CSV table of C-alpha atoms in Angstrom, one decimal:
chain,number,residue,atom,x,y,z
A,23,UNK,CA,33.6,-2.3,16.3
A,24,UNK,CA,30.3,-2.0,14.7
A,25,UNK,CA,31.0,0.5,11.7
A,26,UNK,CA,34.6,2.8,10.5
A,27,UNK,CA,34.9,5.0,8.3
A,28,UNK,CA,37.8,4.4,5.9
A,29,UNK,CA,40.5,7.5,6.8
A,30,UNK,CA,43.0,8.8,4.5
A,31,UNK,CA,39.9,8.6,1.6
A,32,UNK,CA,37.4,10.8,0.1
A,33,UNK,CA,35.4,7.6,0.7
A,34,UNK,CA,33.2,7.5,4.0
A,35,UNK,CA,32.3,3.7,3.5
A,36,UNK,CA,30.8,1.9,6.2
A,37,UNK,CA,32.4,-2.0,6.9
A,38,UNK,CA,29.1,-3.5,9.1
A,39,UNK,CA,29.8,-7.1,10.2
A,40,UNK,CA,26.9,-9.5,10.4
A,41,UNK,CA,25.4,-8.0,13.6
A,42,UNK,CA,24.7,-4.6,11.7
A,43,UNK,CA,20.9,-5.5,10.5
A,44,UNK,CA,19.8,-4.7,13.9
A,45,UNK,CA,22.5,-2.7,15.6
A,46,UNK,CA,22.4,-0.1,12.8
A,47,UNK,CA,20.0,-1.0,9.6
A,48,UNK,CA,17.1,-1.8,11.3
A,49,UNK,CA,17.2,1.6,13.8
A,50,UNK,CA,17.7,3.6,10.8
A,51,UNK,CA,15.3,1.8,9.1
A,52,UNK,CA,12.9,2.6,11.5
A,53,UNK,CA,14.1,6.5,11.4
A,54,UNK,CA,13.8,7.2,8.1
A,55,UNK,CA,10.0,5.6,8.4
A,56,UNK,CA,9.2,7.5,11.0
A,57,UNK,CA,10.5,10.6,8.9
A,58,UNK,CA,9.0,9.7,5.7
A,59,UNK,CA,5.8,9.1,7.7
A,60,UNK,CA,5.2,12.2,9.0
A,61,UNK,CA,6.4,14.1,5.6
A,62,UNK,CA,3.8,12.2,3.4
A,63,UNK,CA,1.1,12.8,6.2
A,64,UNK,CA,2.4,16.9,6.1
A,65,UNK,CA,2.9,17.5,2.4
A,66,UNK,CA,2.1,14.6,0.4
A,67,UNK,CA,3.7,14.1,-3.1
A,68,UNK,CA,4.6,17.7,-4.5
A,69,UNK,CA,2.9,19.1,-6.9
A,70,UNK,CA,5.4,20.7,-9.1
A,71,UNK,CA,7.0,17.4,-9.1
A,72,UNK,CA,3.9,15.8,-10.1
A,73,UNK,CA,3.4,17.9,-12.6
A,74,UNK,CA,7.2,18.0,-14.3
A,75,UNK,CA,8.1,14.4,-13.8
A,76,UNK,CA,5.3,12.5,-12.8
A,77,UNK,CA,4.8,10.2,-9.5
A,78,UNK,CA,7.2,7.2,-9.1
A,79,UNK,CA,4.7,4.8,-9.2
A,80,UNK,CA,3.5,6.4,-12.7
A,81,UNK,CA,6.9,5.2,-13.8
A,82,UNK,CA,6.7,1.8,-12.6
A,83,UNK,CA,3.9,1.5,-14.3
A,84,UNK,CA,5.2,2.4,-17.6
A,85,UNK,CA,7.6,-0.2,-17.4
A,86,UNK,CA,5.1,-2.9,-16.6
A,87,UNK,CA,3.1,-1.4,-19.9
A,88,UNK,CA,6.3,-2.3,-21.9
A,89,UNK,CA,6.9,-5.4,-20.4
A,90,UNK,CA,3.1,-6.1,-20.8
A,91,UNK,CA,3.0,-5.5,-24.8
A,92,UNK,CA,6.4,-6.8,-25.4
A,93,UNK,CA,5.8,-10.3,-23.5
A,94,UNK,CA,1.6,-10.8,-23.4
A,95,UNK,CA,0.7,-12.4,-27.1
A,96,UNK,CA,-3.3,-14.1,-26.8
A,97,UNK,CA,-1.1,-16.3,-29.5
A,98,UNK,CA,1.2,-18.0,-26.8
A,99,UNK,CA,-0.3,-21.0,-25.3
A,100,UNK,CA,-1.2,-20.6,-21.6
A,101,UNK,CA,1.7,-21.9,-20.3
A,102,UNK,CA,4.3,-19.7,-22.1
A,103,UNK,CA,2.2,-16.6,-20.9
A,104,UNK,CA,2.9,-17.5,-17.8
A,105,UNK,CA,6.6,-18.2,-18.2
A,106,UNK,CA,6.8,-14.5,-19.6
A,107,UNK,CA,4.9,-13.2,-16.2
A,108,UNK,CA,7.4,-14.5,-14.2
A,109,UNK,CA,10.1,-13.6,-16.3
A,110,UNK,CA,8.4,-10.3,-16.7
A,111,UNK,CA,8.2,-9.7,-13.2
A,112,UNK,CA,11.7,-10.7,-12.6
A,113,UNK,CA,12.7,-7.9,-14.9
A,114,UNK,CA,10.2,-5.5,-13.4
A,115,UNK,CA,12.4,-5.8,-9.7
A,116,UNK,CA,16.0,-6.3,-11.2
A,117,UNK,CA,14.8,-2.5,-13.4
A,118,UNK,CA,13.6,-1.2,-10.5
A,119,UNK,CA,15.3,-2.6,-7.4
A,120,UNK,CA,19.1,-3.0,-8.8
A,121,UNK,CA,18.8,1.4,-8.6
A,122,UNK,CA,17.2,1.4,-5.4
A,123,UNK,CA,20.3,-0.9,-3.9
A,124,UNK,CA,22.9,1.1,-6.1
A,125,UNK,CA,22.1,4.3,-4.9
A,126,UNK,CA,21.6,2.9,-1.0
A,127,UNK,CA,25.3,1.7,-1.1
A,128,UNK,CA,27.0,4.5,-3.1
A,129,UNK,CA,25.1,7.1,-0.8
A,130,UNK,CA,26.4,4.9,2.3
A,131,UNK,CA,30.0,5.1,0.5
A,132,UNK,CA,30.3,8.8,0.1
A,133,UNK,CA,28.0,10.3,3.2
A,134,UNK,CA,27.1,9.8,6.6
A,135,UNK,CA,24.7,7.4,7.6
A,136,UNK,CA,22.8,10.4,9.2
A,137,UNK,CA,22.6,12.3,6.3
A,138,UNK,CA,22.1,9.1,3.8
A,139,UNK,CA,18.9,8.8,6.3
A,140,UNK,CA,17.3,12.0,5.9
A,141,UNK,CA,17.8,11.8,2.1
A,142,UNK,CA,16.2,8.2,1.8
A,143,UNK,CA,13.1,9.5,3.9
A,144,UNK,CA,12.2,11.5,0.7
A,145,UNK,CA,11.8,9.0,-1.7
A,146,UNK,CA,10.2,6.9,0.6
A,147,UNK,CA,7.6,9.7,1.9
A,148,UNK,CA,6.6,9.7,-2.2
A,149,UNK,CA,5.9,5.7,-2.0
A,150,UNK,CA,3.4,6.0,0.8
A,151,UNK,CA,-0.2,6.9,0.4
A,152,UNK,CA,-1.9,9.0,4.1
A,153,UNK,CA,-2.4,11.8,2.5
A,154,UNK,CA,-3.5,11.2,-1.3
A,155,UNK,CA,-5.9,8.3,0.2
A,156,UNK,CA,-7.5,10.9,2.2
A,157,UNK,CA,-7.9,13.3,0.0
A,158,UNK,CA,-9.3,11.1,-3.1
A,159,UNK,CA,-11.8,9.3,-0.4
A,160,UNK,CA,-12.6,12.6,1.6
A,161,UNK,CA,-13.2,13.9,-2.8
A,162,UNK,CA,-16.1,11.4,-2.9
A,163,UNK,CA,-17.8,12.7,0.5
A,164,UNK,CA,-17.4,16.2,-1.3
A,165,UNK,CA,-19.5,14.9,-4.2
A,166,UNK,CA,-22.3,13.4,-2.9
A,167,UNK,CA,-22.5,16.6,-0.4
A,168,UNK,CA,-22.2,18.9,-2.9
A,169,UNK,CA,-23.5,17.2,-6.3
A,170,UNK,CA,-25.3,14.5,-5.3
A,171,UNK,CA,-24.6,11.1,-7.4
A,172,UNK,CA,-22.8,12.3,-10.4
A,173,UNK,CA,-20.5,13.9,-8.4
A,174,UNK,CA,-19.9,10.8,-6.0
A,175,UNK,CA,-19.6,8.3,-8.7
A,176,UNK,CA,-16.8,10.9,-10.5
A,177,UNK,CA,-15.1,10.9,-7.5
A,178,UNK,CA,-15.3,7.3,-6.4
A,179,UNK,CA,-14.3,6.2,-9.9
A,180,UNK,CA,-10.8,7.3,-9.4
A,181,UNK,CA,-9.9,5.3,-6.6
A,182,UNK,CA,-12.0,1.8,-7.7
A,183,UNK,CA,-12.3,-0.2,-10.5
A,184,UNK,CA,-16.2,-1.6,-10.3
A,185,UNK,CA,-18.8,0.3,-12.5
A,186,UNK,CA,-20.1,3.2,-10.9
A,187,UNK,CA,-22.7,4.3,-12.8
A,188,UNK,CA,-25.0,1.7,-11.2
A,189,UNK,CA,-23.7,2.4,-8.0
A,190,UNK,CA,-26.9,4.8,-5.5
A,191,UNK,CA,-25.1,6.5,-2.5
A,192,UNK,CA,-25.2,3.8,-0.2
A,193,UNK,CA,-23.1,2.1,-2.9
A,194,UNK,CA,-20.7,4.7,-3.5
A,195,UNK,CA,-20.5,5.0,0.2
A,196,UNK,CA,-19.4,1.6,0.6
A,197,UNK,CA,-16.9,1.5,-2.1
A,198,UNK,CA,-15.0,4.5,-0.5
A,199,UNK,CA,-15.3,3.0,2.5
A,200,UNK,CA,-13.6,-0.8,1.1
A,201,UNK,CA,-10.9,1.7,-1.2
A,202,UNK,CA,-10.2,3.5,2.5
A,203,UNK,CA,-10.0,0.1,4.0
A,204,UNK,CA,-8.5,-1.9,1.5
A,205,UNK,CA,-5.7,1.1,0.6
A,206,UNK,CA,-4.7,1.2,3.9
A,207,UNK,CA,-3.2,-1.8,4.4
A,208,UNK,CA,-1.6,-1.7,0.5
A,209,UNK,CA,-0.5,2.1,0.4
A,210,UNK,CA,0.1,2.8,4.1
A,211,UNK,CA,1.2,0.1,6.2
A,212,UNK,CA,2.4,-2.9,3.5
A,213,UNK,CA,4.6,0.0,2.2
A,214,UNK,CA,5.6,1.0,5.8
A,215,UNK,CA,6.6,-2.8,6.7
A,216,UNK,CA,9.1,-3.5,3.6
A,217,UNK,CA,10.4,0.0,4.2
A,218,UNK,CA,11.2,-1.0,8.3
A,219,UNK,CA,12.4,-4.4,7.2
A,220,UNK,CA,14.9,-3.5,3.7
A,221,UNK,CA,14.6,0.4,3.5
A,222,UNK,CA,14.8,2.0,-0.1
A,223,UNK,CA,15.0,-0.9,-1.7
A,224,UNK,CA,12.8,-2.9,0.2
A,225,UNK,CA,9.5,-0.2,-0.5
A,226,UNK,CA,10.5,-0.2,-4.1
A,227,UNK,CA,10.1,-4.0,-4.1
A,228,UNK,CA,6.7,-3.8,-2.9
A,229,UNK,CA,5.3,-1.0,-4.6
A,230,UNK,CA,6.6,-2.6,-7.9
A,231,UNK,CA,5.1,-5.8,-7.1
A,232,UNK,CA,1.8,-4.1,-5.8
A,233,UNK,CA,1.6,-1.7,-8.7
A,234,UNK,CA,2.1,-5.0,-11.2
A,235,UNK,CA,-1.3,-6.4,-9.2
A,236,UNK,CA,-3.3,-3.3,-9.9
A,237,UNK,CA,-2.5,-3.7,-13.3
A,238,UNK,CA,-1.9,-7.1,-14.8
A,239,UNK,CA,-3.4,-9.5,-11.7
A,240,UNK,CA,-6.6,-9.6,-13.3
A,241,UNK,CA,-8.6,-13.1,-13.4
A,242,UNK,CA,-9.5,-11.5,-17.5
A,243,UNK,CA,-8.7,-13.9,-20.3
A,244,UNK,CA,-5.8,-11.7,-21.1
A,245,UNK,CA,-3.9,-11.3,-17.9
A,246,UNK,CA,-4.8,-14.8,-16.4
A,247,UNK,CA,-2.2,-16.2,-17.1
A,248,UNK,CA,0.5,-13.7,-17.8
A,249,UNK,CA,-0.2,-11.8,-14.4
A,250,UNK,CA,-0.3,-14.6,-12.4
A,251,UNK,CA,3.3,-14.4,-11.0
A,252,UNK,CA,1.9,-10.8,-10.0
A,253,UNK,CA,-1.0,-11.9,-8.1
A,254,UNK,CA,0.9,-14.4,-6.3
A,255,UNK,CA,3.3,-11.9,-5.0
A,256,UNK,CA,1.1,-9.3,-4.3
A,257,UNK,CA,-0.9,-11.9,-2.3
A,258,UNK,CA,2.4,-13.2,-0.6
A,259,UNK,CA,3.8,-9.5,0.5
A,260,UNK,CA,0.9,-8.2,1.6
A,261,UNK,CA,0.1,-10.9,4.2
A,262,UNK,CA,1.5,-9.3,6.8
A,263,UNK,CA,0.7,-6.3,6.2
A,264,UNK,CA,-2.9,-6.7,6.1
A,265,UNK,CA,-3.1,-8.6,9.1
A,266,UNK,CA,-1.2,-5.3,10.6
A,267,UNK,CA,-3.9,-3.0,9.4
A,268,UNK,CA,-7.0,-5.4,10.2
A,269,UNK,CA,-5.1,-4.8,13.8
A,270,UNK,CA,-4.7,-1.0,13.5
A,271,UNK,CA,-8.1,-0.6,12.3
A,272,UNK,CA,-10.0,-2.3,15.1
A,273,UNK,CA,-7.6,-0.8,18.0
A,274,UNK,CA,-8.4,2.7,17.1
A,275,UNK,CA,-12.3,1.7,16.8
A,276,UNK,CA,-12.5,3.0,20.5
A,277,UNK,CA,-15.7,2.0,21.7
A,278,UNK,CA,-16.5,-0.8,19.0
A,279,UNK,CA,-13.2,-2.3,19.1
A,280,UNK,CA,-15.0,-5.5,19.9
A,281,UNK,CA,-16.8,-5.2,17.4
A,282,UNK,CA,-14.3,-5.2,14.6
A,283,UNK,CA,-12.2,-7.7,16.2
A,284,UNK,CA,-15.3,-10.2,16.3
A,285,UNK,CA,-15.9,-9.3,12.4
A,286,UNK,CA,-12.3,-9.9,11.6
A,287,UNK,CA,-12.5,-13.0,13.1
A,288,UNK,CA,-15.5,-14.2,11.8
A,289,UNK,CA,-15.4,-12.9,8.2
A,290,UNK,CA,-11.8,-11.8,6.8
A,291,UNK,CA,-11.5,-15.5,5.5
A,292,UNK,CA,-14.5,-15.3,3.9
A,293,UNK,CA,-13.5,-12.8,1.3
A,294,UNK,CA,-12.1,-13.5,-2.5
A,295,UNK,CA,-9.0,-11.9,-1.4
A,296,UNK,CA,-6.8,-13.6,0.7
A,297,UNK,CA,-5.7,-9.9,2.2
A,298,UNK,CA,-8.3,-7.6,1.2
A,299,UNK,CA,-10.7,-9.1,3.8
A,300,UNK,CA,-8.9,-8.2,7.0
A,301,UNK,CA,-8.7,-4.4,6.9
A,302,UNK,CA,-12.4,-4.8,5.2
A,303,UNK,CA,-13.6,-6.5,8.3
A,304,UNK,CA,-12.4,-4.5,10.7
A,305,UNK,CA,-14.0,-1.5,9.1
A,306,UNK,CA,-17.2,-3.0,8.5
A,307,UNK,CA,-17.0,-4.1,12.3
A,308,UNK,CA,-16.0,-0.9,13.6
A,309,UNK,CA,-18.2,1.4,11.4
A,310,UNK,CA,-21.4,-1.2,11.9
A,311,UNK,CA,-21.6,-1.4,8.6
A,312,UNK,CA,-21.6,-4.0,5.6
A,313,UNK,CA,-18.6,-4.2,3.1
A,314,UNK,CA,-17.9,-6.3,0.4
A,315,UNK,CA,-20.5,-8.0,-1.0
A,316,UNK,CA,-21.1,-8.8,-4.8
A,317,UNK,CA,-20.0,-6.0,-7.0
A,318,UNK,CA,-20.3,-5.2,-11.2
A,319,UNK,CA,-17.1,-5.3,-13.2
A,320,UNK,CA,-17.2,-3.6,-16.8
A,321,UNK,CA,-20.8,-5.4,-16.5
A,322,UNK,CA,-19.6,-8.8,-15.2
A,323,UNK,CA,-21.6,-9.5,-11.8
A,324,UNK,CA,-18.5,-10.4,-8.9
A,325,UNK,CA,-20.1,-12.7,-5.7
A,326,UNK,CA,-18.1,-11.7,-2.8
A,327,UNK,CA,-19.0,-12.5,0.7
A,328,UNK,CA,-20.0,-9.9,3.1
A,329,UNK,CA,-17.8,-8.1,5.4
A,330,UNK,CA,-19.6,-7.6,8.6
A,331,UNK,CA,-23.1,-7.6,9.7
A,332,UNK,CA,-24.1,-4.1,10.2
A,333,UNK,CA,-26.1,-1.8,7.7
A,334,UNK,CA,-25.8,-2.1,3.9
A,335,UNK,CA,-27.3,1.9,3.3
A,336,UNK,CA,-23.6,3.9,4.2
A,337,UNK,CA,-24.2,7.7,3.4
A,338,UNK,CA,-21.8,10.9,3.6
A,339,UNK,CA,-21.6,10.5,7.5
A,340,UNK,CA,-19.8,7.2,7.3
A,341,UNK,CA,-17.4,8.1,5.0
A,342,UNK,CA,-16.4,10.7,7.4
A,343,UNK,CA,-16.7,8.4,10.2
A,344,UNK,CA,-14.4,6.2,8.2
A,345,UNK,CA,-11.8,9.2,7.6
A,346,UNK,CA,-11.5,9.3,11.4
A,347,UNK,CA,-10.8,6.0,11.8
A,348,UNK,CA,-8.3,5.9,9.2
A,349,UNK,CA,-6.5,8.8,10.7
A,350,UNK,CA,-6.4,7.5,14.3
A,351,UNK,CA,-5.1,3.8,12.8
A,352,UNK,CA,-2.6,6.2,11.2
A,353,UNK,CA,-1.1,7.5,14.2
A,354,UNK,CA,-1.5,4.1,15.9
A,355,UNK,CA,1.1,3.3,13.5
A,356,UNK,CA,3.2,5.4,13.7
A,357,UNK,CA,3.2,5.0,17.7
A,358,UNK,CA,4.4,1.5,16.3
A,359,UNK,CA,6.8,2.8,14.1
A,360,UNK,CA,8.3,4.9,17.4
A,361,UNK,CA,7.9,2.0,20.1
A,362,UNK,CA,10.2,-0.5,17.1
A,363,UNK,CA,12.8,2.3,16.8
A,364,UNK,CA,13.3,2.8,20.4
A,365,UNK,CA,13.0,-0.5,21.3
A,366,UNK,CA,15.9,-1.1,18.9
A,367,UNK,CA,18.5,1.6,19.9
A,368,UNK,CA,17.5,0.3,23.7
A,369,UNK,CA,18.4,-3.5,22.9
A,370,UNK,CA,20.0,-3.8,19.6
């Protein structure tokens, strides 16, 4: 028998023998994606909630800020930073992961699988990024339309990290364009894969270890060598994921899908990144348009190759080109998402 419930109990726990990943996990898995999908893409992260208790990965991030100021002294030698980034980011996933597990197995014990499904979709809708991407990149169109520069570089400057005060319209066009690229392969479908292959926990993993990136994987003097366990991580998870998106991307180019596909395979190895330059490619390849390239951080010049071989001057129009594509790679997966989960009830 695949699962019981326990009679005779108020306890509903499941007993799954080893065949369970696939007979029951990975179907509802693929359920409560397809769920939490389609409520981040509807309502996005709730306002009120925002508001009153903040966004989960707000949280994570105050935890990596503790960990950061208790473990990260410039007077440790190189070596012992990085013994307290690994031991750092070891704490970071037992904090945050442990829960995730706890409350997967206790909610398991007490409900339904059904209803244990539906519940987990929730906190798994607030860990994936359609909607808030669109918005903050679709904010930057707004401003240059409607302000001009200052209000592109306001907008743009919430979603990258370069200095934007340098940056003309082409420039913020492009970096809207990368943060649309690049974001959708870490906040939509890198989320979306650890989700379909370890549920709850396995998005919390991911987010934790991508959040500890954003903050702490820094080539600076001060995080070099205690967010190197971070980087490494980041780089390893997202491998996947990215080569997912680069795919995603250049499918729903429509008519320039040959396009992306020939700058994905002639310049995603080419970038710094060993991830960031798939879903960059692509884009460039299916927008005709140059990404990447060298870039100014906090007024230190970064060389970076060029993502494909179209034009460098992006404007407002490409950004909304760009939005489409996102949205259409966005449905492609999850068409993907669906194909998995039937696939899985059919042959599992």
């Amino acid at each position: 028998m695949l699962f019981q419930y326990s009679r005779g109990t108020p306890s509903r726990m499941m007993h799954f023998d080893g065949s369970s990943f696939w007979h029951v996990l990975f179907p509802a898995h693929a359920l409560i994606l397809l769920v939490a999908l389609c409520l981040d893409a509807g309502f996005g992260y709730p306002a009120l909630l925002q508001r009153r208790l903040g966004h989960p990965v707000q949280w994570i991030g105050a935890l990596i800020t503790l960990l950061e100021r208790c473990g990260n002294r410039p007077a440790f030698p190189p070596r012992l930073q990085r013994v307290f980034g690994i031991v750092s980011m070891i704490l970071l996933l037992a904090v945050t992961v442990l829960p995730a597990i706890g409350m997967t197995c206790l909610a398991l014990r007490w409900f339904p699988l059904w209803s244990v499904m539906l519940l987990s979709a929730l906190p798994v809708s607030a860990l994936i990024a359609q909607k808030s991407l669109y918005q903050h990149v679709a904010a930057v169109a707004e401003g240059l339309h409607r302000h001009g520069l200052s209000g592109g570089r306001e907008a743009v400057a919430m979603i990258v990290g370069r200095d934007v005060a340098v940056l003309d319209e082409a420039g913020i066009s492009r970096a809207a364009i990368e943060s649309l690229a690049e974001n959708f392969s870490d906040g939509v479908v890198a989320p979306a894969l650890w989700c379909l292959l370890a549920g709850l926990p396995g998005i919390v993993a991911y987010k934790a270890i991508n959040t500890a990136d954003s903050m702490i994987g820094h080539l600076s003097p001060r995080y070099a060598m205690f967010g190197w366990a971070a980087a490494r991580l980041d780089d390893l998870v997202n491998l996947p994921a990215s080569r997912l998106a680069a795919l995603c991307l250049a499918l729903a180019a429509r008519q320039r899908r040959a396009e992306a596909f020939t700058a994905i395979r002639r310049d995603a190895g080419l970038h710094r990144s060993p991830n960031a330059g798939w879903p960059e490619a692509a884009m460039a390849g299916a927008l005709g348009l140059r990404l990447a390239g060298p870039r100014l951080y906090h007024g230190v010049a970064v060389e970076d190759a060029w993502m494909g071989h179209g034009r460098k001057d992006a404007d407002v129009g490409d950004i909304l080109r760009a939005l489409g594509l996102f949205r259409r790679a966005c449905l492609l997966l999850w068409l993907l998402v669906l194909l998995t989960l039937i696939a899985a009830v059919a042959f599992g």
